[in-house]
């Protein structure tokens, strides 16, 4: 017996090196790399289209942004430009742009949390009812399939006052309703309305407009949650609130993260809703006080001021990048996939 | 604590527009589950085992009848007030929580006077984890565990809150054969150590027989027989129970009683009561009931002999058998003498032969 043991132990099997984490990851990757060439081949058609329609414009944007005072008309006239950050300086120096930046950020910060929380609550409620679920689902989804400019115009009609001074015909349905409770009337969107009142209308609109898609995504997530988790929680006497925060939210957290990230991105690109409510003037009477960054970029274009427009786009891009990175960082910690 | 089910029924309403039939999942169940015992609820798929379990747990409310824990009628009590631990068929471990958090989850729900300190919770969680031998996996997430480990976490989670009743719904169905064997012994051990009244659902008769103190055999929502596994095996109340218990399964023949004697085909097998009326009957013979013998009462044509170490299976055909072949298990030193041609003859052990009414499958005792 003893001898046997020795023989086995003295075998000349090379001792395996202890593997650290990095080596293991590298080994696994190397095995995968054989398939990479094929992968690229399959990607080629899509990649070609991407290069033409996405990458080239992207790079061109960078070019225009970093050529001092770049102007579409002037370049046709044969003018040439120096490299530099003049465009950025100009853009940031504009009072208009600061207003746009402030509006955009405020819209995001206010509407994203409100619409997400509302959508989550509605989705949970929808998920827990049986009769009429489909009907409600459709009703809640309607805004999503309706054109946002059209909805904006309806919102405008709801908040706007028709007529002037003594000849006022209606204060708008919202003011009329508020009037029933003895509140108002407010000047929400008409000429001379305050920035705060405008903001209130726009936020209401964005929240209302953003909810359907979020409900759809979150409801999908909720319906995928195995019912047995809830049964297990029930057996263990978990309260409704705790079940919601400790089970429901973690289990739909991938959907939540998706919804939050996309709505931040969408929020920073907000434009059409304001056009819908105020027209291209981006404010009551076209005073531009509700303008956003995208609106600012569009304003630059008719003046052929492509340099400034590109610079503004890149600033927006940088902001979205940072916010998404923060989102990504947070969700890495909080999201369970 | 003992559990009593009294006339328990669960009827599901008809589903869909075309289907008008209601589903009677559990039909008038009357069972008393003794305190501290492990009871195996056994039956084929869809016979109402899970439904029964859910009614005991309170997740489903019975259509009729009552559930008692001890002397308390808990029929209308919400599940959280029943003090049951339930291990689901697929464990239902919270995927976003670690093993430790999973086990502590029920403890954190306790309120008021029952509220535990953090240390106490940790201690109880560790204790439960150690009991099922997963104490060193506490920081892992469920998806980083093997099936057997997940199952043990689920049991630990159910045990941590010291339930009055432990309910297990086919907890071994996802495991491979080896792990299944191992974990079912573990369940038995854990049950013995904690002494908690346990109901164990399975459709695997071997599993139920091997770990249960008492088995309950069900068919289409109706209880067929209750008793200690060996007793039920040795003394089945009807053909269904006889067929459901035992591997390899019992061999079933079409036979008849004539003049107080039992015949299979033309062969007279044995005497039964002289006063039994002449009629066709169904005969069940356990595989271990055959004794090879030159002058045996039952004959057949030999198909194969499968040698499996200690004993061997003799597979043969008989015209009256309800299955294409009959399987007898005999000692391998006797079995080895069979060659692969010709006739085989067997004498039968009387206590391994069961008679049933051909129509109803009711047992005929003789
Ligand atoms: N919610 C329901 N609605 C309608 N019928 C149901 C419902 N739940 C179960 N049933 C039916 O009740 C019967 C018993 O189901 P149950 O889940 O108790 O079976 P089981 O014995 O646990 O089966 P398995 O071994 O396959 O898990 C089945 O015929 C099933 O189709
Ligand atoms: Mg079941």
XYZ file of C-alpha atoms and ligand atoms in Angstrom:
735
model
C 0.000 0.000 0.000
C 2.627 2.500 1.104
C 4.749 1.847 -1.982
C 1.807 2.389 -4.249
C 1.230 5.810 -2.826
C 4.819 6.797 -3.440
C 4.707 5.775 -7.071
C 1.700 7.905 -7.710
C 3.193 10.903 -5.993
C 6.542 10.651 -7.738
C 4.972 10.685 -11.162
C 6.536 13.330 -13.397
C 3.349 15.154 -14.160
C 4.321 18.816 -14.542
C 2.764 20.787 -11.787
C 0.122 23.139 -13.079
C 0.917 26.790 -12.554
C -1.508 28.515 -10.273
C -3.640 30.674 -12.527
C -4.489 34.219 -11.648
C -7.631 35.961 -12.782
C -5.996 37.852 -15.656
C -4.442 34.738 -17.169
C -7.727 32.899 -17.045
C -9.542 35.727 -18.789
C -6.841 35.877 -21.447
C -6.920 32.105 -22.003
C -10.658 32.170 -22.459
C -10.428 35.091 -24.849
C -7.755 33.473 -26.992
C -9.957 30.469 -27.557
C -12.755 32.760 -28.708
C -10.572 34.715 -31.143
C -10.545 32.008 -33.788
C -14.096 32.855 -34.644
C -13.475 36.563 -34.863
C -12.607 36.756 -38.555
C -15.862 35.104 -39.480
C -17.675 37.474 -37.191
C -16.231 40.512 -38.954
C -17.181 39.080 -42.322
C -20.778 38.711 -41.265
C -20.738 42.255 -39.969
C -19.320 43.773 -43.158
C -22.547 44.854 -44.917
C -23.935 46.532 -41.856
C -20.567 48.038 -41.113
C -20.341 49.576 -44.579
C -23.661 51.339 -44.135
C -22.638 52.491 -40.691
C -19.411 53.947 -42.049
C -21.208 55.914 -44.747
C -24.135 57.157 -42.716
C -22.830 57.261 -39.161
C -19.072 57.305 -38.849
C -18.330 59.745 -41.678
C -20.837 62.376 -40.468
C -19.543 61.857 -36.947
C -15.955 62.502 -37.958
C -16.993 65.414 -40.121
C -18.752 66.941 -37.156
C -15.506 66.812 -35.205
C -13.689 68.418 -38.123
C -16.150 71.270 -38.449
C -16.228 71.855 -34.732
C -12.478 72.241 -34.456
C -12.010 74.557 -37.469
C -12.139 78.109 -36.178
C -15.217 79.969 -37.435
C -16.107 77.249 -39.933
C -18.946 78.435 -42.174
C -20.681 76.429 -44.871
C -21.065 79.370 -47.221
C -17.551 80.670 -46.755
C -15.979 77.316 -47.621
C -17.811 77.367 -50.928
C -16.219 80.799 -51.432
C -12.813 79.156 -51.071
C -12.022 80.360 -47.584
C -9.905 78.099 -45.383
C -9.927 77.780 -41.615
C -7.420 77.141 -38.866
C -7.631 74.385 -36.301
C -8.728 75.572 -32.886
C -11.417 75.724 -30.259
C -12.853 79.105 -31.225
C -16.249 77.558 -32.042
C -16.550 76.153 -28.555
C -15.575 79.453 -27.009
C -18.179 81.292 -29.052
C -20.914 78.808 -28.290
C -20.247 78.738 -24.584
C -20.029 82.511 -24.561
C -23.547 82.950 -25.960
C -26.211 83.860 -23.424
C -28.654 81.938 -25.618
C -26.669 78.777 -25.307
C -26.511 79.015 -21.535
C -30.282 79.359 -21.469
C -30.599 76.303 -23.733
C -28.252 74.296 -21.543
C -30.138 75.264 -18.403
C -33.499 74.378 -19.976
C -32.270 71.036 -21.252
C -30.700 69.941 -17.993
C -33.710 71.009 -15.982
C -36.072 69.136 -18.288
C -34.051 65.956 -17.833
C -33.637 66.223 -14.111
C -37.328 66.881 -13.558
C -38.980 64.605 -16.087
C -36.848 61.455 -16.025
C -37.433 60.539 -12.366
C -41.082 61.560 -12.392
C -41.967 59.673 -15.556
C -39.980 56.604 -14.540
C -41.574 56.366 -11.113
C -45.053 56.964 -12.507
C -44.498 54.399 -15.249
C -43.246 51.831 -12.732
C -46.246 52.343 -10.474
C -48.667 52.096 -13.375
C -46.905 49.019 -14.736
C -47.059 47.303 -11.343
C -50.721 48.181 -11.036
C -51.440 46.957 -14.558
C -49.559 43.760 -13.891
C -51.610 43.010 -10.812
C -55.045 43.341 -12.410
C -56.567 40.695 -14.610
C -59.752 42.105 -16.123
C -59.328 44.987 -18.568
C -55.551 44.706 -18.463
C -55.350 44.674 -22.244
C -57.699 47.646 -22.533
C -55.672 49.729 -20.108
C -52.480 48.655 -21.793
C -53.802 49.999 -25.091
C -55.048 53.224 -23.543
C -51.723 53.870 -21.873
C -49.885 53.077 -25.044
C -51.845 55.423 -27.314
C -49.682 58.507 -26.764
C -46.699 56.535 -28.003
C -48.162 55.996 -31.447
C -49.321 59.588 -31.759
C -47.132 62.216 -33.361
C -45.428 64.309 -30.712
C -45.884 67.585 -32.582
C -49.613 66.863 -32.805
C -49.751 66.092 -29.078
C -47.801 69.272 -28.437
C -50.373 71.285 -30.306
C -53.160 69.693 -28.303
C -51.303 70.557 -25.110
C -50.933 74.078 -26.352
C -54.654 74.238 -26.991
C -55.354 72.956 -23.494
C -53.181 75.533 -21.819
C -53.618 78.506 -24.130
C -55.853 81.511 -23.722
C -57.866 82.564 -26.721
C -58.642 86.267 -27.172
C -57.194 89.414 -25.615
C -58.173 91.647 -22.710
C -61.952 92.036 -22.567
C -62.420 89.848 -25.584
C -61.118 86.686 -23.937
C -63.151 83.785 -25.265
C -61.623 81.016 -23.188
C -58.790 80.661 -20.717
C -58.082 77.131 -21.959
C -59.433 73.926 -20.487
C -56.788 73.638 -17.780
C -57.437 77.128 -16.472
C -61.162 76.445 -16.624
C -60.754 73.320 -14.540
C -58.472 75.100 -12.081
C -61.089 77.857 -11.978
C -63.613 75.368 -10.595
C -61.393 75.140 -7.524
C -60.967 78.904 -7.444
C -57.382 78.801 -8.666
C -55.900 80.893 -11.465
C -56.219 81.742 -14.250
C -52.549 81.482 -15.095
C -50.799 82.565 -18.210
C -49.234 79.226 -19.144
C -48.124 79.625 -22.729
C -49.387 82.919 -24.125
C -47.224 85.916 -24.884
C -45.761 87.287 -21.687
C -45.996 83.978 -19.815
C -43.232 83.293 -17.360
C -40.390 80.848 -17.896
C -41.559 78.801 -14.896
C -45.079 78.438 -16.259
C -43.696 77.364 -19.629
C -41.434 74.885 -17.936
C -44.378 73.403 -16.048
C -46.303 72.855 -19.271
C -43.343 71.350 -21.098
C -42.488 69.008 -18.215
C -46.080 67.846 -17.938
C -46.087 67.169 -21.631
C -42.783 65.276 -21.628
C -43.751 63.132 -18.647
C -47.076 62.292 -20.242
C -45.428 61.541 -23.548
C -42.633 59.436 -22.062
C -44.741 57.186 -19.882
C -46.250 54.782 -22.464
C -42.986 53.412 -23.724
C -41.687 52.997 -20.196
C -44.835 51.223 -19.117
C -44.464 48.881 -22.055
C -40.873 48.009 -21.229
C -41.424 47.712 -17.485
C -44.609 45.688 -17.885
C -42.691 43.310 -20.115
C -40.068 43.023 -17.400
C -42.647 42.465 -14.690
C -44.461 39.802 -16.635
C -41.214 37.943 -17.021
C -40.646 37.757 -13.294
C -41.333 34.244 -12.087
C -44.485 34.323 -9.978
C -42.903 31.907 -7.534
C -40.662 34.661 -6.173
C -43.787 36.405 -5.018
C -45.247 33.199 -3.649
C -42.023 32.521 -1.785
C -42.080 36.060 -0.416
C -45.688 35.632 0.606
C -45.004 32.412 2.478
C -42.225 34.198 4.317
C -44.610 36.961 5.313
C -42.913 39.710 3.353
C -44.811 42.985 3.430
C -46.048 44.506 0.174
C -43.635 47.410 0.430
C -40.651 45.202 1.114
C -41.620 42.863 -1.703
C -41.746 45.855 -4.026
C -38.381 47.257 -3.042
C -36.473 44.041 -2.399
C -37.895 41.778 -5.105
C -39.807 43.644 -7.788
C -37.364 46.490 -8.295
C -34.186 44.374 -8.354
C -35.794 41.918 -10.726
C -36.878 44.594 -13.188
C -33.737 46.639 -12.629
C -32.305 45.818 -16.066
C -35.441 47.286 -17.639
C -35.355 50.213 -15.251
C -31.753 50.934 -16.148
C -32.559 50.731 -19.825
C -35.515 53.052 -19.452
C -33.583 55.574 -17.384
C -30.573 55.661 -19.673
C -32.620 56.034 -22.834
C -34.869 58.669 -21.335
C -31.883 60.716 -20.166
C -30.512 60.558 -23.681
C -33.903 61.415 -25.132
C -34.289 64.208 -22.595
C -31.040 65.859 -23.590
C -32.185 65.762 -27.183
C -35.573 67.287 -26.375
C -36.787 69.511 -29.189
C -39.957 68.453 -30.953
C -42.177 68.682 -27.891
C -41.282 72.348 -27.472
C -41.848 72.982 -31.156
C -45.214 71.298 -30.740
C -46.230 73.598 -27.912
C -44.563 76.878 -28.825
C -43.741 76.540 -32.512
C -40.281 77.049 -33.881
C -39.942 80.216 -31.881
C -39.188 77.909 -28.932
C -41.009 80.139 -26.487
C -44.146 82.211 -26.004
C -44.289 84.722 -28.824
C -41.214 83.175 -30.314
C -38.913 84.621 -27.614
C -36.854 81.419 -27.459
C -36.860 81.207 -23.651
C -37.659 77.479 -23.792
C -34.993 76.648 -26.339
C -32.886 73.510 -25.921
C -29.455 72.480 -27.126
C -30.813 70.651 -30.138
C -32.972 73.678 -30.859
C -29.863 75.811 -30.665
C -28.073 73.565 -33.150
C -30.976 73.837 -35.534
C -30.968 77.616 -35.170
C -27.354 77.732 -36.251
C -27.957 75.764 -39.437
C -29.918 78.301 -41.520
C -27.092 80.775 -40.870
C -24.717 78.167 -42.307
C -22.880 78.485 -39.032
C -21.847 74.839 -39.152
C -18.838 75.357 -36.924
C -20.936 76.589 -34.025
C -23.612 73.984 -34.650
C -21.021 71.199 -34.625
C -19.433 72.535 -31.488
C -22.811 72.679 -29.773
C -23.551 69.124 -30.923
C -20.267 67.936 -29.492
C -20.943 69.643 -26.204
C -24.301 67.873 -26.115
C -22.554 64.644 -27.037
C -20.074 65.094 -24.210
C -22.851 65.768 -21.715
C -24.795 62.693 -22.806
C -21.630 60.617 -22.686
C -20.882 61.693 -19.136
C -24.457 61.149 -17.964
C -24.616 57.734 -19.598
C -21.288 56.802 -18.095
C -22.599 57.772 -14.669
C -25.753 55.773 -15.359
C -23.676 52.830 -16.429
C -21.516 53.061 -13.339
C -24.507 53.235 -11.040
C -26.306 50.392 -12.757
C -23.252 48.182 -12.543
C -23.559 48.473 -8.797
C -27.315 48.306 -8.548
C -28.602 46.323 -11.485
C -28.953 42.600 -11.323
C -28.768 40.964 -14.723
C -47.341 19.497 14.856
C -49.785 17.263 13.113
C -51.594 18.299 9.974
C -55.123 17.184 9.217
C -56.780 17.561 5.857
C -60.533 17.170 6.074
C -62.582 16.559 2.937
C -60.201 18.838 1.115
C -61.133 19.629 -2.487
C -59.819 22.036 -5.071
C -61.790 22.614 -8.225
C -60.485 24.933 -10.924
C -63.038 26.666 -13.115
C -63.219 25.789 -16.791
C -60.507 27.481 -18.796
C -61.063 28.923 -22.251
C -64.251 29.317 -24.247
C -64.495 25.867 -25.769
C -63.621 23.945 -22.659
C -66.611 23.716 -20.346
C -65.173 21.127 -17.979
C -64.040 22.114 -14.556
C -60.786 20.599 -13.323
C -61.065 18.664 -10.100
C -57.436 18.875 -9.048
C -57.951 17.512 -5.547
C -60.975 15.450 -4.669
C -62.185 15.029 -1.102
C -58.827 14.402 0.499
C -58.844 13.044 4.055
C -55.390 12.705 5.491
C -53.863 12.938 8.921
C -50.168 13.678 8.910
C -48.632 12.741 12.244
C -46.426 15.146 14.164
C -42.741 15.098 13.315
C -43.091 12.637 10.480
C -41.944 12.842 6.908
C -44.845 12.171 4.610
C -44.379 11.456 0.924
C -47.163 12.630 -1.354
C -46.912 10.376 -4.337
C -48.687 10.146 -7.648
C -48.302 10.561 -11.368
C -47.931 13.969 -12.972
C -51.034 16.129 -12.747
C -52.674 14.180 -9.940
C -52.940 17.179 -7.643
C -49.862 16.860 -5.464
C -48.683 20.442 -5.868
C -52.208 21.703 -5.440
C -52.517 19.810 -2.164
C -49.218 21.257 -1.016
C -50.247 24.777 -1.960
C -53.450 24.375 -0.005
C -51.489 23.287 3.047
C -49.235 26.314 2.610
C -52.170 28.634 2.057
C -51.063 29.894 -1.345
C -54.229 28.365 -2.734
C -57.544 28.325 -0.960
C -59.507 25.074 -1.000
C -62.827 25.002 -2.797
C -64.197 22.800 -0.031
C -62.947 21.223 3.138
C -60.584 22.267 5.880
C -56.931 22.248 6.843
C -55.939 21.862 10.479
C -52.522 22.483 12.004
C -52.673 20.715 15.333
C -56.119 21.670 16.571
C -56.249 25.023 14.792
C -58.353 25.419 11.689
C -56.045 27.317 9.355
C -58.162 26.977 6.237
C -58.708 30.712 5.910
C -55.375 31.788 7.384
C -53.045 33.688 5.076
C -49.816 31.850 4.223
C -47.614 34.272 6.148
C -49.410 33.436 9.386
C -49.167 29.686 9.002
C -45.492 29.345 9.783
C -44.747 27.022 6.911
C -41.537 26.698 4.968
C -42.001 25.851 1.328
C -39.355 24.640 -1.088
C -40.569 25.133 -4.615
C -40.215 22.703 -7.459
C -37.618 25.040 -9.011
C -36.374 26.505 -5.705
C -37.394 30.134 -6.416
C -34.214 31.502 -4.871
C -34.036 35.256 -5.288
C -31.467 35.564 -8.054
C -30.226 39.005 -7.036
C -29.454 38.062 -3.460
C -26.536 36.068 -2.146
C -27.053 32.764 -0.395
C -26.768 34.511 2.942
C -29.266 37.196 1.993
C -31.613 34.560 0.636
C -31.559 32.614 3.871
C -31.903 35.764 5.960
C -34.768 37.129 3.886
C -37.565 35.420 5.845
C -35.935 36.377 9.140
C -35.844 40.046 8.189
C -39.606 39.944 7.746
C -40.221 39.239 11.391
C -41.807 42.151 13.185
C -42.667 43.316 16.666
C -41.842 40.923 19.457
C -40.361 38.372 17.062
C -37.910 40.856 15.563
C -34.374 39.552 15.641
C -31.120 41.389 16.072
C -28.696 41.401 13.182
C -26.356 39.037 14.992
C -29.152 36.640 15.819
C -30.246 36.593 12.182
C -26.726 35.912 11.009
C -26.360 33.162 13.568
C -29.606 31.476 12.558
C -28.785 31.779 8.869
C -25.365 30.245 9.445
C -26.915 27.488 11.533
C -29.408 26.626 8.797
C -26.685 26.772 6.171
C -24.419 24.508 8.181
C -27.225 22.032 8.641
C -27.502 21.593 4.886
C -23.726 21.898 4.492
C -23.529 25.045 2.434
C -21.971 27.172 5.154
C -19.021 28.022 2.928
C -21.132 29.275 0.014
C -22.765 32.145 1.852
C -21.466 34.942 -0.361
C -22.362 33.355 -3.707
C -25.291 34.222 -5.892
C -27.691 31.382 -6.783
C -26.589 31.281 -10.418
C -23.101 30.372 -9.250
C -24.354 27.249 -7.510
C -25.002 23.745 -8.717
C -28.542 22.408 -8.753
C -27.998 20.424 -5.605
C -26.504 23.390 -3.803
C -29.407 25.588 -4.849
C -31.785 23.031 -3.534
C -30.019 23.005 -0.206
C -30.102 26.789 -0.051
C -33.843 26.609 -0.648
C -34.169 24.158 2.223
C -31.996 26.321 4.444
C -34.157 29.325 3.635
C -37.255 27.352 4.532
C -35.694 26.050 7.745
C -34.128 29.287 8.978
C -37.392 30.692 10.243
C -38.035 27.490 12.189
C -41.270 26.595 10.433
C -43.957 24.478 12.051
C -44.318 22.593 8.807
C -41.863 22.026 5.988
C -43.287 21.515 2.514
C -41.141 20.259 -0.339
C -42.459 20.236 -3.891
C -40.505 17.745 -5.984
C -37.270 19.245 -4.732
C -35.132 16.631 -6.391
C -36.632 16.657 -9.855
C -33.912 18.882 -11.299
C -31.009 16.845 -10.024
C -29.055 14.092 -11.661
C -29.488 10.549 -10.424
C -26.478 10.553 -8.140
C -27.150 13.900 -6.563
C -30.759 12.918 -6.143
C -29.777 9.893 -4.132
C -27.429 11.958 -2.016
C -29.809 14.834 -1.361
C -32.753 12.674 -0.535
C -30.750 11.101 2.225
C -29.798 14.567 3.308
C -33.424 15.639 3.432
C -34.170 12.643 5.594
C -31.276 13.524 7.888
C -32.294 17.164 8.142
C -35.866 16.182 8.851
C -34.748 13.813 11.606
C -32.456 16.409 13.142
C -35.046 19.153 13.184
C -38.069 16.943 13.802
C -40.226 19.259 11.743
C -43.383 17.782 10.246
C -42.587 17.486 6.567
C -44.620 16.867 3.456
C -42.599 15.801 0.489
C -44.116 15.730 -2.978
C -42.756 13.480 -5.672
C -43.836 11.406 -8.610
C -40.877 9.090 -8.142
C -42.075 6.131 -6.126
C -38.587 4.994 -5.246
C -37.802 8.404 -3.829
C -40.991 8.443 -1.791
C -40.522 4.894 -0.542
C -36.951 5.457 0.504
C -37.314 8.518 2.677
C -40.918 8.705 3.842
C -42.275 7.524 7.153
C -45.690 7.473 5.561
C -46.667 7.654 1.933
C -49.901 8.918 0.463
C -50.630 7.632 -3.026
C -52.861 9.825 -5.166
C -54.475 9.404 -8.540
C -56.407 12.122 -10.351
C -56.951 14.058 -7.167
C -58.254 11.081 -5.221
C -56.301 9.490 -2.414
C -55.701 5.814 -3.100
C -53.877 4.593 -0.026
C -51.993 5.815 3.033
C -49.469 3.925 5.069
C -45.897 3.048 5.767
C -44.097 2.545 2.475
C -43.363 -1.135 3.022
C -46.900 -1.877 4.151
C -48.375 -0.159 1.113
C -45.971 -2.010 -1.111
C -46.735 -5.370 0.462
C -50.434 -4.803 0.672
C -51.655 -2.523 -2.119
C -55.317 -1.597 -1.962
C -55.851 -1.597 -5.696
C -54.214 -2.227 -9.023
C -53.135 1.401 -9.452
C -51.169 1.414 -6.208
C -49.674 -1.969 -6.978
C -48.555 -0.777 -10.382
C -47.294 2.562 -9.175
C -45.022 1.192 -6.478
C -41.975 -0.878 -7.154
C -39.129 -0.963 -9.688
C -39.189 -2.893 -11.867
C -42.974 -2.578 -11.844
C -45.316 -5.367 -10.959
C -46.197 -7.806 -13.765
C -49.861 -7.809 -14.641
C -51.710 -10.771 -16.153
C -55.239 -11.417 -17.285
C -56.396 -14.381 -15.267
C -59.548 -16.011 -14.024
C -60.963 -17.669 -10.973
C -62.623 -20.922 -11.705
C -63.852 -23.387 -9.129
C -61.949 -21.611 -6.389
C -58.652 -21.825 -8.265
C -56.689 -19.109 -9.993
C -55.733 -19.611 -13.616
C -53.405 -17.662 -15.845
C -54.026 -18.866 -19.370
C -54.574 -22.592 -18.976
C -52.191 -22.965 -16.107
C -53.543 -23.365 -12.610
C -51.526 -21.049 -10.462
C -52.872 -21.499 -6.950
C -55.926 -22.089 -4.862
C -57.993 -19.194 -3.648
C -61.089 -19.368 -1.474
C -63.443 -22.018 -2.689
C -66.355 -19.621 -2.315
C -64.946 -17.017 -4.720
C -67.286 -16.742 -7.694
C -65.951 -17.726 -11.099
C -64.920 -14.580 -12.961
C -62.070 -12.948 -14.860
C -59.543 -11.213 -12.602
C -56.364 -9.220 -12.973
C -53.306 -10.828 -11.426
C -50.304 -8.844 -10.264
C -47.047 -10.626 -9.549
C -44.076 -8.739 -8.133
C -40.813 -9.409 -10.022
C -39.296 -10.846 -6.868
C -42.199 -13.277 -6.500
C -40.880 -15.756 -9.048
C -38.936 -18.868 -8.076
C -37.411 -20.736 -11.025
C -38.411 -24.332 -10.832
C -38.517 -27.313 -13.194
C -42.089 -28.067 -12.177
C -43.224 -24.460 -11.782
C -46.844 -23.454 -12.135
C -46.311 -20.568 -14.550
C -44.488 -20.973 -17.832
C -43.155 -18.580 -20.414
C -40.843 -18.282 -23.336
C -37.446 -16.974 -22.352
C -36.366 -13.726 -24.008
C -33.206 -12.647 -22.243
C -31.441 -12.855 -18.951
C -29.961 -9.613 -17.687
C -27.308 -10.207 -15.088
C -26.907 -7.324 -12.672
C -24.408 -8.515 -10.126
C -26.215 -9.667 -7.022
C -29.349 -10.723 -8.855
C -30.563 -10.982 -12.399
C -33.694 -10.271 -14.419
C -35.284 -13.047 -16.355
C -37.339 -11.564 -19.151
C -39.909 -13.864 -20.711
C -43.179 -13.710 -22.588
C -46.530 -15.072 -21.564
C -49.682 -14.860 -23.629
C -51.780 -13.599 -20.750
C -49.427 -10.818 -19.725
C -50.769 -7.293 -20.273
C -47.298 -6.129 -21.274
C -45.234 -7.674 -24.098
C -42.798 -9.127 -21.603
C -42.668 -10.281 -18.027
C -39.759 -9.539 -15.774
C -38.719 -11.781 -12.911
C -35.884 -10.993 -10.550
C -34.031 -14.000 -9.210
C -30.698 -14.666 -7.546
C -27.964 -14.583 -10.143
C -26.634 -18.029 -9.271
C -30.004 -19.508 -10.084
C -30.544 -17.216 -13.059
C -27.232 -18.101 -14.644
C -28.518 -21.580 -15.311
C -31.002 -20.355 -17.870
C -29.904 -20.706 -21.435
C -31.298 -18.423 -24.116
C -33.849 -20.799 -25.623
C -36.925 -22.668 -24.670
C -39.378 -22.526 -21.866
C -38.932 -21.274 -18.339
C -41.062 -22.293 -15.417
C -41.638 -20.580 -12.119
C -43.256 -21.254 -8.834
C -44.706 -18.152 -7.168
C -44.363 -16.695 -3.687
C -47.913 -16.441 -2.465
C -47.427 -13.078 -0.723
C -46.118 -11.524 -3.936
C -49.220 -12.411 -5.911
C -52.156 -9.994 -5.812
C -55.614 -10.357 -7.281
C -57.727 -7.470 -8.487
C -61.207 -7.177 -9.909
C -60.827 -7.035 -13.680
C -63.321 -4.177 -13.956
C -62.574 -1.867 -11.031
C -59.038 -2.801 -10.074
C -60.161 -3.342 -6.464
C -58.062 -5.785 -4.499
C -59.440 -9.272 -3.958
C -58.003 -10.718 -0.771
C -57.616 -14.428 -0.622
N -54.545 27.285 -11.976
C -55.065 26.187 -12.515
N -56.139 26.257 -13.321
C -56.675 25.143 -13.862
N -56.215 23.903 -13.654
C -55.144 23.759 -12.859
C -54.502 24.894 -12.251
N -53.460 24.447 -11.519
C -53.442 23.113 -11.674
N -54.446 22.685 -12.474
C -54.758 21.290 -12.823
O -54.928 20.558 -11.652
C -54.368 19.270 -11.767
C -53.372 19.040 -10.656
O -52.263 19.897 -10.811
P -50.986 19.824 -9.865
O -50.095 20.922 -10.214
O -51.444 19.741 -8.455
O -50.346 18.431 -10.321
P -49.071 17.693 -9.717
O -49.557 16.462 -9.101
O -48.286 18.614 -8.867
O -48.286 17.344 -11.039
P -46.697 17.354 -11.312
O -46.158 16.104 -10.757
O -46.636 17.351 -12.806
O -46.139 18.595 -10.707
C -53.748 19.206 -13.161
O -54.617 18.504 -13.994
C -53.645 20.641 -13.579
O -53.812 20.753 -14.973
Mg -46.324 19.690 -9.153
